[in-house]
PDB file of C-alpha atoms in Angstrom:
ATOM      1  CA  UNK A 682     -13.847 -18.075 -40.109  1.00 35.00           C
ATOM      2  CA  UNK A 683     -17.534 -18.211 -41.512  1.00 44.00           C
ATOM      3  CA  UNK A 684     -18.358 -21.934 -39.568  1.00 45.00           C
ATOM      4  CA  UNK A 685     -15.972 -21.001 -36.095  1.00 44.00           C
ATOM      5  CA  UNK A 686     -17.928 -21.634 -33.416  1.00 50.00           C
ATOM      6  CA  UNK A 687     -17.800 -19.395 -30.206  1.00 46.00           C
ATOM      7  CA  UNK A 688     -19.497 -22.475 -28.229  1.00 48.00           C
ATOM      8  CA  UNK A 689     -16.791 -24.501 -29.106  1.00 55.00           C
ATOM      9  CA  UNK A 690     -13.785 -23.257 -26.586  1.00 68.00           C
ATOM     10  CA  UNK A 691     -16.172 -22.408 -23.997  1.00 89.00           C
ATOM     11  CA  UNK A 692     -18.459 -26.187 -23.068  1.00 96.00           C
ATOM     12  CA  UNK A 693     -22.160 -27.425 -23.682  1.00 97.00           C
ATOM     13  CA  UNK A 694     -24.549 -28.393 -20.473  1.00 98.00           C
ATOM     14  CA  UNK A 695     -27.115 -29.893 -21.248  1.00 98.00           C
ATOM     15  CA  UNK A 696     -29.668 -30.613 -18.334  1.00 98.00           C
ATOM     16  CA  UNK A 697     -30.968 -33.751 -18.055  1.00 98.00           C
ATOM     17  CA  UNK A 698     -34.627 -35.103 -16.546  1.00 98.00           C
ATOM     18  CA  UNK A 699     -33.939 -38.403 -15.072  1.00 98.00           C
ATOM     19  CA  UNK A 700     -37.422 -39.539 -14.881  1.00 97.00           C
ATOM     20  CA  UNK A 701     -39.346 -40.070 -11.301  1.00 96.00           C
ATOM     21  CA  UNK A 702     -37.697 -42.648  -9.914  1.00 95.00           C
ATOM     22  CA  UNK A 703     -37.384 -45.192 -11.222  1.00 97.00           C
ATOM     23  CA  UNK A 704     -34.635 -45.974 -13.586  1.00 97.00           C
ATOM     24  CA  UNK A 705     -36.147 -47.779 -16.442  1.00 97.00           C
ATOM     25  CA  UNK A 706     -37.775 -44.621 -16.944  1.00 97.00           C
ATOM     26  CA  UNK A 707     -35.343 -42.346 -18.110  1.00 98.00           C
ATOM     27  CA  UNK A 708     -35.803 -41.325 -22.133  1.00 98.00           C
ATOM     28  CA  UNK A 709     -33.365 -42.868 -24.485  1.00 98.00           C
ATOM     29  CA  UNK A 710     -32.190 -39.739 -25.504  1.00 98.00           C
ATOM     30  CA  UNK A 711     -30.904 -38.365 -21.907  1.00 98.00           C
ATOM     31  CA  UNK A 712     -29.580 -42.298 -21.738  1.00 98.00           C
ATOM     32  CA  UNK A 713     -27.651 -40.380 -24.793  1.00 98.00           C
ATOM     33  CA  UNK A 714     -26.665 -37.455 -23.562  1.00 98.00           C
ATOM     34  CA  UNK A 715     -25.005 -39.312 -20.102  1.00 98.00           C
ATOM     35  CA  UNK A 716     -23.002 -41.824 -23.442  1.00 98.00           C
ATOM     36  CA  UNK A 717     -21.068 -39.027 -24.028  1.00 97.00           C
ATOM     37  CA  UNK A 718     -20.620 -36.903 -21.520  1.00 98.00           C
ATOM     38  CA  UNK A 719     -17.494 -35.646 -19.930  1.00 98.00           C
ATOM     39  CA  UNK A 720     -18.256 -34.521 -16.345  1.00 98.00           C
ATOM     40  CA  UNK A 721     -22.436 -35.416 -14.835  1.00 98.00           C
ATOM     41  CA  UNK A 722     -23.774 -33.256 -11.683  1.00 98.00           C
ATOM     42  CA  UNK A 723     -25.779 -35.184 -10.088  1.00 97.00           C
ATOM     43  CA  UNK A 724     -29.196 -34.743  -7.664  1.00 95.00           C
ATOM     44  CA  UNK A 725     -29.626 -36.730  -4.685  1.00 92.00           C
ATOM     45  CA  UNK A 726     -33.847 -37.948  -5.873  1.00 91.00           C
ATOM     46  CA  UNK A 727     -30.875 -39.819  -9.175  1.00 95.00           C
ATOM     47  CA  UNK A 728     -30.484 -43.730  -8.420  1.00 95.00           C
ATOM     48  CA  UNK A 729     -26.815 -43.886  -8.558  1.00 95.00           C
ATOM     49  CA  UNK A 730     -27.408 -46.142 -10.954  1.00 97.00           C
ATOM     50  CA  UNK A 731     -27.645 -43.871 -14.119  1.00 98.00           C
ATOM     51  CA  UNK A 732     -24.344 -42.748 -13.396  1.00 98.00           C
ATOM     52  CA  UNK A 733     -22.952 -46.622 -15.551  1.00 98.00           C
ATOM     53  CA  UNK A 734     -24.050 -45.144 -18.927  1.00 98.00           C
ATOM     54  CA  UNK A 735     -21.378 -42.177 -18.244  1.00 98.00           C
ATOM     55  CA  UNK A 736     -18.270 -45.320 -16.883  1.00 95.00           C
ATOM     56  CA  UNK A 737     -15.491 -41.847 -18.078  1.00 93.00           C
ATOM     57  CA  UNK A 738     -17.075 -38.979 -17.273  1.00 98.00           C
ATOM     58  CA  UNK A 739     -16.392 -37.160 -13.478  1.00 98.00           C
ATOM     59  CA  UNK A 740     -19.437 -37.577 -11.315  1.00 98.00           C
ATOM     60  CA  UNK A 741     -20.581 -34.576  -8.595  1.00 97.00           C
ATOM     61  CA  UNK A 742     -23.221 -34.823  -6.426  1.00 96.00           C
ATOM     62  CA  UNK A 743     -25.106 -31.435  -5.826  1.00 95.00           C
ATOM     63  CA  UNK A 744     -27.574 -32.723  -4.030  1.00 90.00           C
ATOM     64  CA  UNK A 745     -28.518 -32.201  -1.000  1.00 79.00           C
ATOM     65  CA  UNK A 746     -30.833 -34.407   1.812  1.00 67.00           C
ATOM     66  CA  UNK A 747     -33.438 -33.425   4.282  1.00 61.00           C
ATOM     67  CA  UNK A 748     -31.901 -30.177   4.292  1.00 61.00           C
ATOM     68  CA  UNK A 749     -28.026 -30.487   4.188  1.00 68.00           C
ATOM     69  CA  UNK A 750     -26.255 -29.043   0.314  1.00 74.00           C
ATOM     70  CA  UNK A 751     -23.377 -30.100  -0.503  1.00 76.00           C
ATOM     71  CA  UNK A 752     -23.306 -27.374  -2.926  1.00 86.00           C
ATOM     72  CA  UNK A 753     -25.026 -24.059  -2.737  1.00 91.00           C
ATOM     73  CA  UNK A 754     -27.333 -22.664  -6.289  1.00 92.00           C
ATOM     74  CA  UNK A 755     -25.117 -20.478  -6.995  1.00 94.00           C
ATOM     75  CA  UNK A 756     -22.017 -23.180  -6.668  1.00 95.00           C
ATOM     76  CA  UNK A 757     -23.911 -25.035  -8.839  1.00 96.00           C
ATOM     77  CA  UNK A 758     -23.823 -21.814 -11.031  1.00 97.00           C
ATOM     78  CA  UNK A 759     -20.688 -21.890 -11.576  1.00 97.00           C
ATOM     79  CA  UNK A 760     -19.017 -24.789 -11.257  1.00 97.00           C
ATOM     80  CA  UNK A 761     -20.953 -26.092 -14.361  1.00 98.00           C
ATOM     81  CA  UNK A 762     -19.561 -23.208 -15.841  1.00 97.00           C
ATOM     82  CA  UNK A 763     -15.965 -23.763 -14.892  1.00 97.00           C
ATOM     83  CA  UNK A 764     -16.342 -28.097 -15.984  1.00 97.00           C
ATOM     84  CA  UNK A 765     -17.920 -27.140 -19.261  1.00 97.00           C
ATOM     85  CA  UNK A 766     -14.872 -24.446 -19.508  1.00 96.00           C
ATOM     86  CA  UNK A 767     -12.119 -27.071 -18.839  1.00 95.00           C
ATOM     87  CA  UNK A 768     -13.858 -30.503 -19.514  1.00 96.00           C
ATOM     88  CA  UNK A 769     -16.583 -30.143 -22.861  1.00 96.00           C
ATOM     89  CA  UNK A 770     -19.844 -31.541 -22.206  1.00 97.00           C
ATOM     90  CA  UNK A 771     -21.111 -31.184 -18.458  1.00 98.00           C
ATOM     91  CA  UNK A 772     -24.109 -33.127 -17.321  1.00 98.00           C
ATOM     92  CA  UNK A 773     -26.663 -31.776 -14.799  1.00 98.00           C
ATOM     93  CA  UNK A 774     -28.945 -34.894 -13.402  1.00 98.00           C
ATOM     94  CA  UNK A 775     -32.407 -34.243 -12.319  1.00 97.00           C
ATOM     95  CA  UNK A 776     -34.634 -35.943 -10.654  1.00 96.00           C
ATOM     96  CA  UNK A 777     -38.439 -35.957 -12.734  1.00 96.00           C
ATOM     97  CA  UNK A 778     -38.522 -33.040 -14.958  1.00 97.00           C
ATOM     98  CA  UNK A 779     -35.983 -30.451 -14.716  1.00 96.00           C
ATOM     99  CA  UNK A 780     -38.104 -27.643 -15.923  1.00 97.00           C
ATOM    100  CA  UNK A 781     -40.629 -28.443 -13.113  1.00 95.00           C
ATOM    101  CA  UNK A 782     -39.173 -27.130 -10.264  1.00 92.00           C
ATOM    102  CA  UNK A 783     -36.002 -28.769 -10.960  1.00 90.00           C
ATOM    103  CA  UNK A 784     -34.294 -25.498 -11.239  1.00 93.00           C
ATOM    104  CA  UNK A 785     -33.417 -26.447 -15.127  1.00 96.00           C
ATOM    105  CA  UNK A 786     -33.805 -22.946 -16.669  1.00 96.00           C
ATOM    106  CA  UNK A 787     -32.201 -20.631 -14.247  1.00 96.00           C
ATOM    107  CA  UNK A 788     -29.215 -23.192 -14.735  1.00 98.00           C
ATOM    108  CA  UNK A 789     -29.316 -23.479 -18.348  1.00 98.00           C
ATOM    109  CA  UNK A 790     -29.193 -19.315 -18.348  1.00 98.00           C
ATOM    110  CA  UNK A 791     -26.378 -18.459 -16.163  1.00 98.00           C
ATOM    111  CA  UNK A 792     -24.316 -20.664 -18.500  1.00 97.00           C
ATOM    112  CA  UNK A 793     -25.651 -18.908 -21.703  1.00 97.00           C
ATOM    113  CA  UNK A 794     -24.631 -16.251 -20.104  1.00 96.00           C
ATOM    114  CA  UNK A 795     -21.289 -17.489 -20.722  1.00 96.00           C
ATOM    115  CA  UNK A 796     -20.780 -18.834 -23.696  1.00 95.00           C
ATOM    116  CA  UNK A 797     -21.782 -22.034 -22.982  1.00 96.00           C
ATOM    117  CA  UNK A 798     -23.417 -23.917 -25.683  1.00 96.00           C
ATOM    118  CA  UNK A 799     -26.994 -25.444 -23.946  1.00 97.00           C
ATOM    119  CA  UNK A 800     -30.302 -27.369 -24.182  1.00 98.00           C
ATOM    120  CA  UNK A 801     -32.213 -30.242 -22.074  1.00 98.00           C
ATOM    121  CA  UNK A 802     -33.862 -33.218 -22.946  1.00 98.00           C
ATOM    122  CA  UNK A 803     -37.295 -33.373 -21.008  1.00 98.00           C
ATOM    123  CA  UNK A 804     -38.275 -36.390 -18.713  1.00 98.00           C
ATOM    124  CA  UNK A 805     -40.918 -37.974 -17.585  1.00 97.00           C
ATOM    125  CA  UNK A 806     -42.985 -35.422 -14.362  1.00 97.00           C
ATOM    126  CA  UNK A 807     -42.816 -36.966 -11.195  1.00 96.00           C
ATOM    127  CA  UNK A 808     -45.805 -35.242 -10.348  1.00 96.00           C
ATOM    128  CA  UNK A 809     -48.315 -37.278 -13.531  1.00 96.00           C
ATOM    129  CA  UNK A 810     -45.844 -40.588 -13.633  1.00 97.00           C
ATOM    130  CA  UNK A 811     -45.798 -41.133  -9.306  1.00 97.00           C
ATOM    131  CA  UNK A 812     -49.638 -40.934  -9.425  1.00 97.00           C
ATOM    132  CA  UNK A 813     -49.825 -42.857 -12.534  1.00 96.00           C
ATOM    133  CA  UNK A 814     -47.767 -45.786 -11.239  1.00 95.00           C
ATOM    134  CA  UNK A 815     -50.058 -46.460  -8.477  1.00 95.00           C
ATOM    135  CA  UNK A 816     -53.223 -46.049 -10.840  1.00 95.00           C
ATOM    136  CA  UNK A 817     -54.282 -42.943  -9.680  1.00 96.00           C
ATOM    137  CA  UNK A 818     -54.514 -40.892 -12.786  1.00 95.00           C
ATOM    138  CA  UNK A 819     -54.074 -37.192 -12.905  1.00 96.00           C
ATOM    139  CA  UNK A 820     -57.512 -35.836 -14.857  1.00 94.00           C
ATOM    140  CA  UNK A 821     -60.663 -38.999 -16.133  1.00 92.00           C
ATOM    141  CA  UNK A 822     -63.568 -37.553 -17.573  1.00 90.00           C
ATOM    142  CA  UNK A 823     -67.065 -37.351 -15.544  1.00 86.00           C
ATOM    143  CA  UNK A 824     -64.511 -36.657 -12.019  1.00 86.00           C
ATOM    144  CA  UNK A 825     -62.090 -33.834 -12.805  1.00 90.00           C
ATOM    145  CA  UNK A 826     -60.684 -31.634 -15.524  1.00 89.00           C
ATOM    146  CA  UNK A 827     -57.354 -30.475 -15.177  1.00 95.00           C
ATOM    147  CA  UNK A 828     -55.300 -30.285 -12.753  1.00 97.00           C
ATOM    148  CA  UNK A 829     -52.616 -28.238 -10.473  1.00 97.00           C
ATOM    149  CA  UNK A 830     -48.975 -28.943  -9.698  1.00 97.00           C
ATOM    150  CA  UNK A 831     -48.119 -27.337  -7.112  1.00 96.00           C
ATOM    151  CA  UNK A 832     -44.770 -26.442  -4.854  1.00 92.00           C
ATOM    152  CA  UNK A 833     -45.153 -27.032  -1.315  1.00 87.00           C
ATOM    153  CA  UNK A 834     -42.471 -25.364  -0.264  1.00 82.00           C
ATOM    154  CA  UNK A 835     -41.931 -21.866  -1.905  1.00 80.00           C
ATOM    155  CA  UNK A 836     -38.226 -19.949  -1.445  1.00 79.00           C
ATOM    156  CA  UNK A 837     -39.474 -18.155   1.686  1.00 82.00           C
ATOM    157  CA  UNK A 838     -40.051 -22.101   2.692  1.00 83.00           C
ATOM    158  CA  UNK A 839     -43.799 -21.534   3.064  1.00 88.00           C
ATOM    159  CA  UNK A 840     -46.840 -23.196   1.920  1.00 91.00           C
ATOM    160  CA  UNK A 841     -47.813 -21.762  -1.791  1.00 91.00           C
ATOM    161  CA  UNK A 842     -50.944 -18.828  -1.682  1.00 92.00           C
ATOM    162  CA  UNK A 843     -51.708 -21.389  -4.707  1.00 95.00           C
ATOM    163  CA  UNK A 844     -52.845 -24.188  -2.114  1.00 95.00           C
ATOM    164  CA  UNK A 845     -55.406 -21.998  -1.085  1.00 94.00           C
ATOM    165  CA  UNK A 846     -56.461 -20.620  -4.751  1.00 95.00           C
ATOM    166  CA  UNK A 847     -56.467 -24.587  -6.366  1.00 96.00           C
ATOM    167  CA  UNK A 848     -58.330 -26.558  -2.201  1.00 96.00           C
ATOM    168  CA  UNK A 849     -61.006 -24.376  -4.493  1.00 96.00           C
ATOM    169  CA  UNK A 850     -61.648 -25.851  -7.594  1.00 95.00           C
ATOM    170  CA  UNK A 851     -62.702 -28.842  -8.809  1.00 93.00           C
ATOM    171  CA  UNK A 852     -59.501 -29.521 -10.366  1.00 96.00           C
ATOM    172  CA  UNK A 853     -57.197 -32.797  -8.604  1.00 97.00           C
ATOM    173  CA  UNK A 854     -54.032 -31.033  -6.659  1.00 98.00           C
ATOM    174  CA  UNK A 855     -50.741 -31.747  -6.829  1.00 98.00           C
ATOM    175  CA  UNK A 856     -48.403 -30.626  -4.455  1.00 97.00           C
ATOM    176  CA  UNK A 857     -45.160 -31.978  -4.712  1.00 95.00           C
ATOM    177  CA  UNK A 858     -42.846 -31.856  -1.806  1.00 90.00           C
ATOM    178  CA  UNK A 859     -44.790 -30.285   0.363  1.00 94.00           C
ATOM    179  CA  UNK A 860     -45.685 -33.176   3.943  1.00 95.00           C
ATOM    180  CA  UNK A 861     -43.895 -30.494   5.898  1.00 93.00           C
ATOM    181  CA  UNK A 862     -46.895 -28.446   5.441  1.00 95.00           C
ATOM    182  CA  UNK A 863     -49.305 -30.780   5.711  1.00 97.00           C
ATOM    183  CA  UNK A 864     -51.611 -30.034   8.700  1.00 96.00           C
ATOM    184  CA  UNK A 865     -51.484 -26.782   7.157  1.00 96.00           C
ATOM    185  CA  UNK A 866     -52.911 -27.842   3.333  1.00 97.00           C
ATOM    186  CA  UNK A 867     -55.730 -29.786   5.053  1.00 97.00           C
ATOM    187  CA  UNK A 868     -56.912 -27.542   7.344  1.00 97.00           C
ATOM    188  CA  UNK A 869     -57.697 -24.934   3.624  1.00 96.00           C
ATOM    189  CA  UNK A 870     -59.331 -28.697   2.306  1.00 97.00           C
ATOM    190  CA  UNK A 871     -61.742 -28.579   5.277  1.00 98.00           C
ATOM    191  CA  UNK A 872     -62.513 -24.793   4.986  1.00 97.00           C
ATOM    192  CA  UNK A 873     -64.001 -25.243   1.149  1.00 97.00           C
ATOM    193  CA  UNK A 874     -66.001 -28.071   3.482  1.00 97.00           C
ATOM    194  CA  UNK A 875     -63.914 -30.965   1.382  1.00 97.00           C
ATOM    195  CA  UNK A 876     -62.875 -32.931   4.683  1.00 97.00           C
ATOM    196  CA  UNK A 877     -64.524 -36.148   2.423  1.00 97.00           C
ATOM    197  CA  UNK A 878     -62.039 -35.899  -0.273  1.00 97.00           C
ATOM    198  CA  UNK A 879     -59.229 -38.192  -1.566  1.00 97.00           C
ATOM    199  CA  UNK A 880     -56.491 -37.888  -0.570  1.00 98.00           C
ATOM    200  CA  UNK A 881     -53.064 -39.970  -1.642  1.00 98.00           C
ATOM    201  CA  UNK A 882     -49.544 -39.356   0.081  1.00 98.00           C
ATOM    202  CA  UNK A 883     -46.958 -40.746  -2.619  1.00 98.00           C
ATOM    203  CA  UNK A 884     -43.211 -41.335  -0.794  1.00 97.00           C
ATOM    204  CA  UNK A 885     -40.275 -43.198  -2.454  1.00 96.00           C
ATOM    205  CA  UNK A 886     -42.338 -43.010  -5.742  1.00 96.00           C
ATOM    206  CA  UNK A 887     -41.858 -46.138  -8.213  1.00 96.00           C
ATOM    207  CA  UNK A 888     -38.411 -47.131  -6.674  1.00 95.00           C
ATOM    208  CA  UNK A 889     -38.090 -50.606  -4.848  1.00 93.00           C
ATOM    209  CA  UNK A 890     -38.939 -48.495  -2.044  1.00 94.00           C
ATOM    210  CA  UNK A 891     -42.238 -46.500  -3.097  1.00 96.00           C
ATOM    211  CA  UNK A 892     -44.672 -46.275   0.681  1.00 96.00           C
ATOM    212  CA  UNK A 893     -48.965 -44.861  -0.113  1.00 96.00           C
ATOM    213  CA  UNK A 894     -50.979 -43.755   2.226  1.00 97.00           C
ATOM    214  CA  UNK A 895     -54.891 -43.493   1.216  1.00 97.00           C
ATOM    215  CA  UNK A 896     -57.446 -42.049   3.462  1.00 97.00           C
ATOM    216  CA  UNK A 897     -59.593 -38.530   2.949  1.00 98.00           C
ATOM    217  CA  UNK A 898     -58.899 -34.829   3.243  1.00 98.00           C
ATOM    218  CA  UNK A 899     -59.658 -34.960   7.304  1.00 98.00           C
ATOM    219  CA  UNK A 900     -57.806 -39.047   7.692  1.00 98.00           C
ATOM    220  CA  UNK A 901     -55.126 -38.477   6.087  1.00 98.00           C
ATOM    221  CA  UNK A 902     -53.104 -36.256   8.758  1.00 97.00           C
ATOM    222  CA  UNK A 903     -53.223 -39.614  11.053  1.00 97.00           C
ATOM    223  CA  UNK A 904     -52.418 -42.153   7.825  1.00 96.00           C
ATOM    224  CA  UNK A 905     -49.661 -40.438   7.062  1.00 97.00           C
ATOM    225  CA  UNK A 906     -48.755 -41.252  10.816  1.00 96.00           C
ATOM    226  CA  UNK A 907     -48.895 -44.505  11.384  1.00 95.00           C
ATOM    227  CA  UNK A 908     -47.251 -45.210   7.841  1.00 94.00           C
ATOM    228  CA  UNK A 909     -44.373 -43.130   9.094  1.00 96.00           C
ATOM    229  CA  UNK A 910     -44.642 -41.350   5.188  1.00 97.00           C
ATOM    230  CA  UNK A 911     -42.707 -37.975   4.831  1.00 94.00           C
ATOM    231  CA  UNK A 912     -40.738 -36.834   1.938  1.00 91.00           C
ATOM    232  CA  UNK A 913     -39.393 -37.283  -1.647  1.00 93.00           C
ATOM    233  CA  UNK A 914     -43.177 -37.746  -1.640  1.00 96.00           C
ATOM    234  CA  UNK A 915     -46.745 -35.779  -3.706  1.00 97.00           C
ATOM    235  CA  UNK A 916     -49.903 -35.301  -2.375  1.00 98.00           C
ATOM    236  CA  UNK A 917     -52.496 -36.159  -3.778  1.00 98.00           C
ATOM    237  CA  UNK A 918     -56.177 -34.593  -4.155  1.00 98.00           C
ATOM    238  CA  UNK A 919     -59.262 -34.930  -5.597  1.00 96.00           C
ATOM    239  CA  UNK A 920     -61.935 -38.041  -6.793  1.00 95.00           C
ATOM    240  CA  UNK A 921     -59.565 -39.586  -9.257  1.00 95.00           C
ATOM    241  CA  UNK A 922     -58.018 -40.905  -6.122  1.00 96.00           C
ATOM    242  CA  UNK A 923     -60.773 -43.307  -6.214  1.00 94.00           C
ATOM    243  CA  UNK A 924     -59.837 -45.028  -9.824  1.00 92.00           C
ATOM    244  CA  UNK A 925     -56.821 -46.934  -7.405  1.00 88.00           C
ATOM    245  CA  UNK A 926     -59.473 -48.306  -5.278  1.00 86.00           C
ATOM    246  CA  UNK A 927     -62.090 -49.499  -8.394  1.00 86.00           C
ATOM    247  CA  UNK A 928     -59.178 -51.315 -10.118  1.00 86.00           C
ATOM    248  CA  UNK A 929     -58.349 -53.010  -7.480  1.00 84.00           C
ATOM    249  CA  UNK A 930     -62.207 -53.572  -7.146  1.00 85.00           C
ATOM    250  CA  UNK A 931     -62.603 -55.007  -9.996  1.00 88.00           C
ATOM    251  CA  UNK A 932     -59.561 -56.804 -10.391  1.00 86.00           C
ATOM    252  CA  UNK A 933     -60.241 -58.763  -6.798  1.00 82.00           C
ATOM    253  CA  UNK A 934     -64.353 -58.987  -8.150  1.00 83.00           C
ATOM    254  CA  UNK A 935     -62.560 -61.297 -11.885  1.00 86.00           C
ATOM    255  CA  UNK A 936     -60.236 -63.578  -9.962  1.00 84.00           C
ATOM    256  CA  UNK A 937     -63.949 -64.227  -8.058  1.00 81.00           C
ATOM    257  CA  UNK A 938     -65.507 -65.535 -10.241  1.00 80.00           C
ATOM    258  CA  UNK A 939     -61.871 -67.412 -12.654  1.00 80.00           C
ATOM    259  CA  UNK A 940     -62.044 -68.654  -8.710  1.00 80.00           C
ATOM    260  CA  UNK A 941     -65.672 -69.641  -9.432  1.00 76.00           C
ATOM    261  CA  UNK A 942     -65.199 -71.595 -12.333  1.00 74.00           C
ATOM    262  CA  UNK A 943     -62.614 -73.924 -10.956  1.00 75.00           C
ATOM    263  CA  UNK A 944     -64.726 -74.861  -7.851  1.00 75.00           C
ATOM    264  CA  UNK A 945     -67.187 -75.404 -10.646  1.00 75.00           C
ATOM    265  CA  UNK A 946     -65.441 -77.271 -12.955  1.00 71.00           C
ATOM    266  CA  UNK A 947     -65.622 -75.001 -16.001  1.00 67.00           C
ATOM    267  CA  UNK A 948     -61.636 -74.034 -15.852  1.00 59.00           C
TER     268      UNK A 948
END
């Protein structure tokens, strides 16, 4: 009995980060976890195509859409434990990285209290990958030395106080799920004299229906209304936003040079 594993009869939970949206951005380890799953509990921001990697697993949608919850968090916790104990291996599939505003740590802690074996597969966080997909680096030499990643809305449905602190810094500020607080965010940056700081809003980042709005602290509210931008979105505030435009200008200059060479018969 020396090798007896007490987890054997209580099942296993693997919390998996699905990445920012594009199905190709899940990790290979995440795919392997899905293939080994008996049950998959997945969120609203997860592309349903990923469920094809778990063809024989029970699939349960536990996400929320526009404030409508399929399950409350305490119900999800209980469901994880119940399915782990009765079915075996539960994969909790979450958008982005499960430890970046994903509540993955809470679910693992709850399950562990019932003797469920727990593991995590990190995912590519939307906080850095979504801006990158639009050629916006979160850091760039000469522009910024750090970045803040902040949730737009706390559990009390208020704007995080960290946004006010971040507005005083020279860092790139990345605000997740903050579109409902855009006016408040803009006012905080204006108070710090940052009306002309560049801002980008990226909705449905890395997906086929991705939308982007570019402006400044002073103009971004108008841009957001004009392009009908809403959650799920990431707000990027900082000089790094200009990198995208600079890259587009360089690419345009290169194309013009190519055309000139063609016209002159050199190419």
